Coordinates of C-alpha atoms in Angstrom, one line a residue:
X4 CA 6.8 4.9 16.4
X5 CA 4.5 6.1 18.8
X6 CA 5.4 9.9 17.6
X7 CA 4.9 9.1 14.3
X8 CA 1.3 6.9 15.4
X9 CA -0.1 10.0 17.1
X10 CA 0.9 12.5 14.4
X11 CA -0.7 10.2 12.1
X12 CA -4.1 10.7 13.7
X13 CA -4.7 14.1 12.6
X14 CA -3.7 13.2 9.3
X15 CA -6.1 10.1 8.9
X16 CA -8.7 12.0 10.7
X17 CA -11.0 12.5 7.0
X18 CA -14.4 12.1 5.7
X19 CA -15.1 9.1 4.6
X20 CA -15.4 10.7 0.9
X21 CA -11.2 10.7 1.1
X22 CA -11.3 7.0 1.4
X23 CA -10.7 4.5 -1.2
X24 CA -13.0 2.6 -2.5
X25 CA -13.8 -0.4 -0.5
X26 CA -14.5 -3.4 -3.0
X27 CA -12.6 -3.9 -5.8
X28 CA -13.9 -4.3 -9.4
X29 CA -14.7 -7.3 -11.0
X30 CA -11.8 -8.4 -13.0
X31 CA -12.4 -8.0 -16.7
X32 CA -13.5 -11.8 -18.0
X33 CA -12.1 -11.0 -21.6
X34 CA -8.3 -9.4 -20.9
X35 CA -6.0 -9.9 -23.2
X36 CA -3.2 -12.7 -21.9
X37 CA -0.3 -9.6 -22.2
X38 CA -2.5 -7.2 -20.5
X39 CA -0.2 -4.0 -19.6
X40 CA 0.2 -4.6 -15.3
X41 CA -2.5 -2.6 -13.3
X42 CA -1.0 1.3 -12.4
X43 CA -2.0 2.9 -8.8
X44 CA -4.6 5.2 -8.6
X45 CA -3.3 8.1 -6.2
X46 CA -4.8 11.1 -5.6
X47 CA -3.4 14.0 -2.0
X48 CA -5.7 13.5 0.6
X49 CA -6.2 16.0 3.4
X50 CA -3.2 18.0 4.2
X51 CA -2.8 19.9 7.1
X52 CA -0.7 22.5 7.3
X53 CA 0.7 24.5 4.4
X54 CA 2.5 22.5 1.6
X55 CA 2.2 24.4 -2.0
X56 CA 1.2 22.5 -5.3
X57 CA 4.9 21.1 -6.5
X58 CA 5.6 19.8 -3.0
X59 CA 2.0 18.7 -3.0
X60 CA 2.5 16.9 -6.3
X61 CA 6.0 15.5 -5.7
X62 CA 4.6 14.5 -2.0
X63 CA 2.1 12.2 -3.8
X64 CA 4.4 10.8 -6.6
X65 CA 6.8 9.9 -3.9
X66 CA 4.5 8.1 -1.4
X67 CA 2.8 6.3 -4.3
X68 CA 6.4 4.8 -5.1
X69 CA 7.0 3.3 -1.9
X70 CA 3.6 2.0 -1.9
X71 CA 4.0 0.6 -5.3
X72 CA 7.3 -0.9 -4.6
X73 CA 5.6 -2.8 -1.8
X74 CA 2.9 -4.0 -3.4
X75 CA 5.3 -5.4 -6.2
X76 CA 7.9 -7.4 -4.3
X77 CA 5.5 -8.3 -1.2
X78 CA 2.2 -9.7 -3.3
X79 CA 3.3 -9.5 -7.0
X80 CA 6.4 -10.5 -9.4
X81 CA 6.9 -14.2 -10.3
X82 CA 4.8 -17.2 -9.1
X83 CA 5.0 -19.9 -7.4
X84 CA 8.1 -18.6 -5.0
X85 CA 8.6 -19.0 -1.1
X86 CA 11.4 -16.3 -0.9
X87 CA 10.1 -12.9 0.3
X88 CA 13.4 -12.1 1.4
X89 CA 12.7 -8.6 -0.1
X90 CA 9.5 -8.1 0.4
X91 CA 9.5 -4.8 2.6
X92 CA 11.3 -2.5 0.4
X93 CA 10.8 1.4 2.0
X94 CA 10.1 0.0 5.2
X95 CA 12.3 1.0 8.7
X96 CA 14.3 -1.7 9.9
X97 CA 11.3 -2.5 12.6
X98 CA 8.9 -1.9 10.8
X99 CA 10.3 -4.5 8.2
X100 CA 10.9 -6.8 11.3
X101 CA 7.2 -6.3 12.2
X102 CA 6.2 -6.9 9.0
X103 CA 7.7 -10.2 8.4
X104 CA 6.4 -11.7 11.8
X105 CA 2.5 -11.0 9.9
X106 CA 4.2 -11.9 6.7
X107 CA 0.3 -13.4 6.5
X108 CA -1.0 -10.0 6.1
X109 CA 1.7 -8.1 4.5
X110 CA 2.5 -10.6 1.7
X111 CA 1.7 -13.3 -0.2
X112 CA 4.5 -15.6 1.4
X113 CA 1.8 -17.8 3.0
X114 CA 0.2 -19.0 -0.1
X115 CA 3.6 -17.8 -2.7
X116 CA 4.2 -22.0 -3.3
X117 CA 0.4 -22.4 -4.2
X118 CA 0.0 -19.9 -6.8
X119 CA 0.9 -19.6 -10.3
X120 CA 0.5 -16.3 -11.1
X121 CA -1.0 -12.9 -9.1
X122 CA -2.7 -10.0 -11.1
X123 CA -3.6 -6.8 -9.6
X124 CA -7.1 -5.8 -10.0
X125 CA -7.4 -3.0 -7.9
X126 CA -4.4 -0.5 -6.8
X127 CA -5.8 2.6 -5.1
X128 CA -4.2 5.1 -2.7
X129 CA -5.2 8.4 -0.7
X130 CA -2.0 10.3 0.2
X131 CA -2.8 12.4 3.6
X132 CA -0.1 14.5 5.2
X133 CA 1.1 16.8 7.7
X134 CA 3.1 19.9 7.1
X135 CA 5.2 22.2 9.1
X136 CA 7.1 25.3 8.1
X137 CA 5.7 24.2 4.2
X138 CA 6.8 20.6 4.6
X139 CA 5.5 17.1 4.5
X140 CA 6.8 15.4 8.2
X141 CA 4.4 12.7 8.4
X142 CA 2.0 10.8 6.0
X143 CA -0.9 8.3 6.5
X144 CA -1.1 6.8 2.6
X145 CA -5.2 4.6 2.9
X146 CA -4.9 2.1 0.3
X147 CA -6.5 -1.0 -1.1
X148 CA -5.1 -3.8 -3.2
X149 CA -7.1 -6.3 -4.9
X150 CA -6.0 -9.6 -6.5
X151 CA -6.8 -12.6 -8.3
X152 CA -4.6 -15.6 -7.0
X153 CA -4.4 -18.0 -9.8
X154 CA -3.0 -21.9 -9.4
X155 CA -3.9 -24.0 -6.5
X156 CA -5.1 -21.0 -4.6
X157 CA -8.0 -19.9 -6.5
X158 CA -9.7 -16.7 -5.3
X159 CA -9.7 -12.9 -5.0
X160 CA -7.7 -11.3 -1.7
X161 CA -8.2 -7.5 -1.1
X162 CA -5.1 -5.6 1.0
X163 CA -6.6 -2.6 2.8
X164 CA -5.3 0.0 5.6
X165 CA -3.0 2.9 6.4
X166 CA 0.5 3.0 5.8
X167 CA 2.2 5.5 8.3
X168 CA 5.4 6.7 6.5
X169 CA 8.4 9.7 7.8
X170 CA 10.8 11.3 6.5
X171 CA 14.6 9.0 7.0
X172 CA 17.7 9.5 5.6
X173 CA 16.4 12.0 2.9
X174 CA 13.4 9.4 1.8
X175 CA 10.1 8.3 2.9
X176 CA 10.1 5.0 4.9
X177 CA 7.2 3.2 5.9
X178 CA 7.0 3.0 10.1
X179 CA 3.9 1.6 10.8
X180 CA 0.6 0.0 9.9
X181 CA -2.5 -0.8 9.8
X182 CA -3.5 -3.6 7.4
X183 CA -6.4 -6.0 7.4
X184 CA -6.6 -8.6 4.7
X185 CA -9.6 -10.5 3.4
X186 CA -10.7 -13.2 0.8
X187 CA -13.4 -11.0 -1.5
X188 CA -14.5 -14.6 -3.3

Protein backbone atom coordinates (compact mmCIF):
# COMPACT_ATOMS: atom_id res chain seq x y z
CA UNK A 1 0.00 0.00 0.00
CA UNK A 2 2.75 2.26 0.65
CA UNK A 3 3.93 1.74 -3.17
CA UNK A 4 0.75 2.43 -4.43
CA UNK A 5 0.46 5.71 -1.62
CA UNK A 6 3.63 7.30 -2.91
CA UNK A 7 2.94 6.78 -6.59
CA UNK A 8 -0.30 8.29 -5.88
CA UNK A 9 1.41 11.59 -4.87
CA UNK A 10 2.54 12.63 -8.25
CA UNK A 11 -0.74 11.79 -9.54
CA UNK A 12 -2.85 13.90 -6.97
CA UNK A 13 -0.22 16.51 -7.13
CA UNK A 14 -2.82 19.17 -9.41
CA UNK A 15 -4.11 22.66 -9.43
CA UNK A 16 -6.77 23.12 -7.57
CA UNK A 17 -8.78 23.90 -10.95
CA UNK A 18 -8.67 19.70 -11.36
CA UNK A 19 -10.62 19.48 -8.17
CA UNK A 20 -14.17 18.89 -7.74
CA UNK A 21 -16.35 21.09 -6.67
CA UNK A 22 -16.44 21.40 -3.04
CA UNK A 23 -20.24 22.12 -1.99
CA UNK A 24 -22.84 20.38 -3.44
CA UNK A 25 -25.93 21.94 -5.04
CA UNK A 26 -28.96 22.59 -3.38
CA UNK A 27 -31.33 19.79 -4.03
CA UNK A 28 -34.10 20.71 -6.39
CA UNK A 29 -37.33 21.56 -4.02
CA UNK A 30 -39.77 20.59 -6.85
CA UNK A 31 -38.35 16.93 -8.17
CA UNK A 32 -40.59 14.81 -9.43
CA UNK A 33 -41.22 11.61 -6.76
CA UNK A 34 -39.69 9.08 -9.84
CA UNK A 35 -36.79 11.29 -10.52
CA UNK A 36 -34.24 9.28 -12.79
CA UNK A 37 -31.12 8.42 -9.92
CA UNK A 38 -28.29 11.17 -10.05
CA UNK A 39 -25.32 9.91 -12.78
CA UNK A 40 -21.42 10.72 -11.89
CA UNK A 41 -19.90 13.53 -13.36
CA UNK A 42 -16.30 12.24 -14.44
CA UNK A 43 -14.00 13.96 -16.33
CA UNK A 44 -9.48 12.59 -16.75
CA UNK A 45 -7.58 14.56 -14.53
CA UNK A 46 -3.84 15.07 -14.96
CA UNK A 47 -2.06 12.22 -16.41
CA UNK A 48 1.38 11.74 -16.32
CA UNK A 49 3.10 9.87 -18.55
CA UNK A 50 1.84 8.89 -22.03
CA UNK A 51 -1.61 7.16 -22.27
CA UNK A 52 -3.44 7.93 -25.79
CA UNK A 53 -7.16 9.06 -26.09
CA UNK A 54 -9.05 5.37 -26.06
CA UNK A 55 -6.99 4.19 -23.12
CA UNK A 56 -7.59 7.75 -21.80
CA UNK A 57 -11.29 7.30 -22.29
CA UNK A 58 -11.67 3.70 -21.30
CA UNK A 59 -9.26 4.70 -18.09
CA UNK A 60 -12.01 7.09 -17.01
CA UNK A 61 -15.14 4.90 -17.76
CA UNK A 62 -13.55 2.24 -15.83
CA UNK A 63 -12.49 4.14 -12.67
CA UNK A 64 -15.85 5.89 -12.66
CA UNK A 65 -17.52 2.30 -12.35
CA UNK A 66 -15.81 1.21 -9.38
CA UNK A 67 -16.43 4.50 -7.88
CA UNK A 68 -20.06 4.30 -8.78
CA UNK A 69 -20.41 0.81 -7.59
CA UNK A 70 -19.25 2.04 -4.19
CA UNK A 71 -21.16 4.80 -3.82
CA UNK A 72 -24.29 2.55 -4.58
CA UNK A 73 -24.00 -0.37 -2.25
CA UNK A 74 -21.98 1.64 0.52
CA UNK A 75 -24.45 4.93 0.84
CA UNK A 76 -27.28 4.24 -1.55
CA UNK A 77 -29.91 1.27 -2.45
CA UNK A 78 -32.81 0.46 -0.13
CA UNK A 79 -33.55 2.15 3.28
CA UNK A 80 -33.79 1.64 6.40
CA UNK A 81 -31.11 -1.59 6.40
CA UNK A 82 -28.25 -2.43 8.88
CA UNK A 83 -26.49 -4.98 6.44
CA UNK A 84 -23.50 -3.51 4.62
CA UNK A 85 -22.18 -6.81 4.13
CA UNK A 86 -21.34 -5.61 0.54
CA UNK A 87 -20.63 -2.48 0.82
CA UNK A 88 -16.88 -2.33 -0.49
CA UNK A 89 -17.35 -3.77 -3.87
CA UNK A 90 -13.78 -3.06 -6.05
CA UNK A 91 -11.95 -2.75 -2.97
CA UNK A 92 -8.65 -5.11 -2.03
CA UNK A 93 -9.26 -7.47 0.59
CA UNK A 94 -7.47 -4.81 3.16
CA UNK A 95 -8.55 -2.19 1.99
CA UNK A 96 -12.23 -3.57 2.40
CA UNK A 97 -10.98 -4.66 5.93
CA UNK A 98 -9.94 -1.07 6.56
CA UNK A 99 -12.83 0.23 5.27
CA UNK A 100 -15.36 -1.56 7.38
CA UNK A 101 -13.41 -0.67 10.72
CA UNK A 102 -14.51 3.38 9.55
CA UNK A 103 -17.64 1.90 8.26
CA UNK A 104 -18.65 5.69 9.80
CA UNK A 105 -16.93 7.27 7.01
CA UNK A 106 -17.19 4.88 4.22
CA UNK A 107 -20.88 4.13 4.51
CA UNK A 108 -24.02 4.84 5.70
CA UNK A 109 -24.07 1.73 8.10
CA UNK A 110 -24.05 4.03 11.14
CA UNK A 111 -27.23 5.79 10.50
CA UNK A 112 -28.64 2.82 7.60
CA UNK A 113 -31.62 1.83 10.56
CA UNK A 114 -32.56 5.70 10.87
CA UNK A 115 -33.15 6.53 7.38
CA UNK A 116 -35.85 5.90 5.01
CA UNK A 117 -34.57 6.70 1.92
CA UNK A 118 -30.98 8.34 0.55
CA UNK A 119 -30.80 10.49 -2.77
CA UNK A 120 -27.71 11.55 -4.35
CA UNK A 121 -27.47 15.11 -4.99
CA UNK A 122 -24.11 15.49 -5.98
CA UNK A 123 -21.80 12.67 -7.70
CA UNK A 124 -18.50 14.14 -9.08
CA UNK A 125 -15.21 12.61 -9.88
CA UNK A 126 -11.58 13.72 -11.29
CA UNK A 127 -9.83 10.62 -12.69
CA UNK A 128 -5.81 11.34 -12.31
CA UNK A 129 -3.28 8.69 -13.42
CA UNK A 130 0.02 7.49 -13.93
CA UNK A 131 1.28 5.82 -17.04
CA UNK A 132 4.26 3.84 -17.98
CA UNK A 133 5.23 2.32 -21.36
CA UNK A 134 1.42 3.91 -22.50
CA UNK A 135 -0.37 2.44 -19.54
CA UNK A 136 -2.45 3.45 -16.57
CA UNK A 137 -0.46 1.66 -13.25
CA UNK A 138 -1.88 3.83 -10.60
CA UNK A 139 -4.90 6.27 -10.25
CA UNK A 140 -5.91 8.78 -7.53
CA UNK A 141 -9.96 9.22 -8.60
CA UNK A 142 -10.90 13.03 -6.11
CA UNK A 143 -14.48 12.73 -5.69
CA UNK A 144 -17.45 14.21 -3.80
CA UNK A 145 -20.81 12.69 -2.87
CA UNK A 146 -23.54 14.65 -1.60
CA UNK A 147 -26.84 13.34 -0.06
CA UNK A 148 -30.01 14.10 1.42
CA UNK A 149 -30.80 11.47 4.36
CA UNK A 150 -34.44 11.28 4.59
CA UNK A 151 -36.40 9.55 7.89
CA UNK A 152 -35.31 9.98 11.29
CA UNK A 153 -32.01 11.26 10.16
CA UNK A 154 -32.78 14.45 8.51
CA UNK A 155 -29.92 16.27 6.88
CA UNK A 156 -27.50 16.61 3.90
CA UNK A 157 -23.91 14.48 4.37
CA UNK A 158 -21.20 15.25 1.72
CA UNK A 159 -18.42 12.23 1.03
CA UNK A 160 -15.20 13.80 -0.24
CA UNK A 161 -11.43 12.50 -0.83
CA UNK A 162 -9.11 10.40 -3.02
CA UNK A 163 -9.63 7.01 -3.87
CA UNK A 164 -6.13 5.33 -4.65
CA UNK A 165 -6.97 2.46 -7.06
CA UNK A 166 -4.19 -0.36 -9.13
CA UNK A 167 -4.30 -2.53 -11.43
CA UNK A 168 -5.40 -6.50 -9.73
CA UNK A 169 -6.20 -9.48 -11.34
CA UNK A 170 -6.95 -7.68 -14.73
CA UNK A 171 -9.31 -4.86 -12.96
CA UNK A 172 -9.03 -1.80 -10.96
CA UNK A 173 -9.35 -2.27 -7.16
CA UNK A 174 -9.56 0.42 -4.78
CA UNK A 175 -6.23 0.18 -2.19
CA UNK A 176 -6.46 3.06 -0.25
CA UNK A 177 -8.03 6.31 0.86
CA UNK A 178 -8.53 9.33 1.91
CA UNK A 179 -12.11 10.23 2.86
CA UNK A 180 -13.39 12.92 5.17
CA UNK A 181 -17.16 13.14 5.69
CA UNK A 182 -19.28 15.99 6.90
CA UNK A 183 -23.00 17.10 7.70
CA UNK A 184 -23.50 20.17 4.94
CA UNK A 185 -27.03 21.13 6.92
Amino acid sequence: MTVALALTASVSACSGDDEPEADPAPPASSAPEAAAPLETTARLGTVVGRLGRPERARLQETVTGVLDAWIDAAYLGDFPRTDFAGAYPGFTQGAAADARADARLMSNQQVGSRVDDVVAVRRQVVVDALATRKRAVAVTARFVLAMDLEGDVQRTDRVRGRLFLTRADGAWKVVGYDVDRGVVR
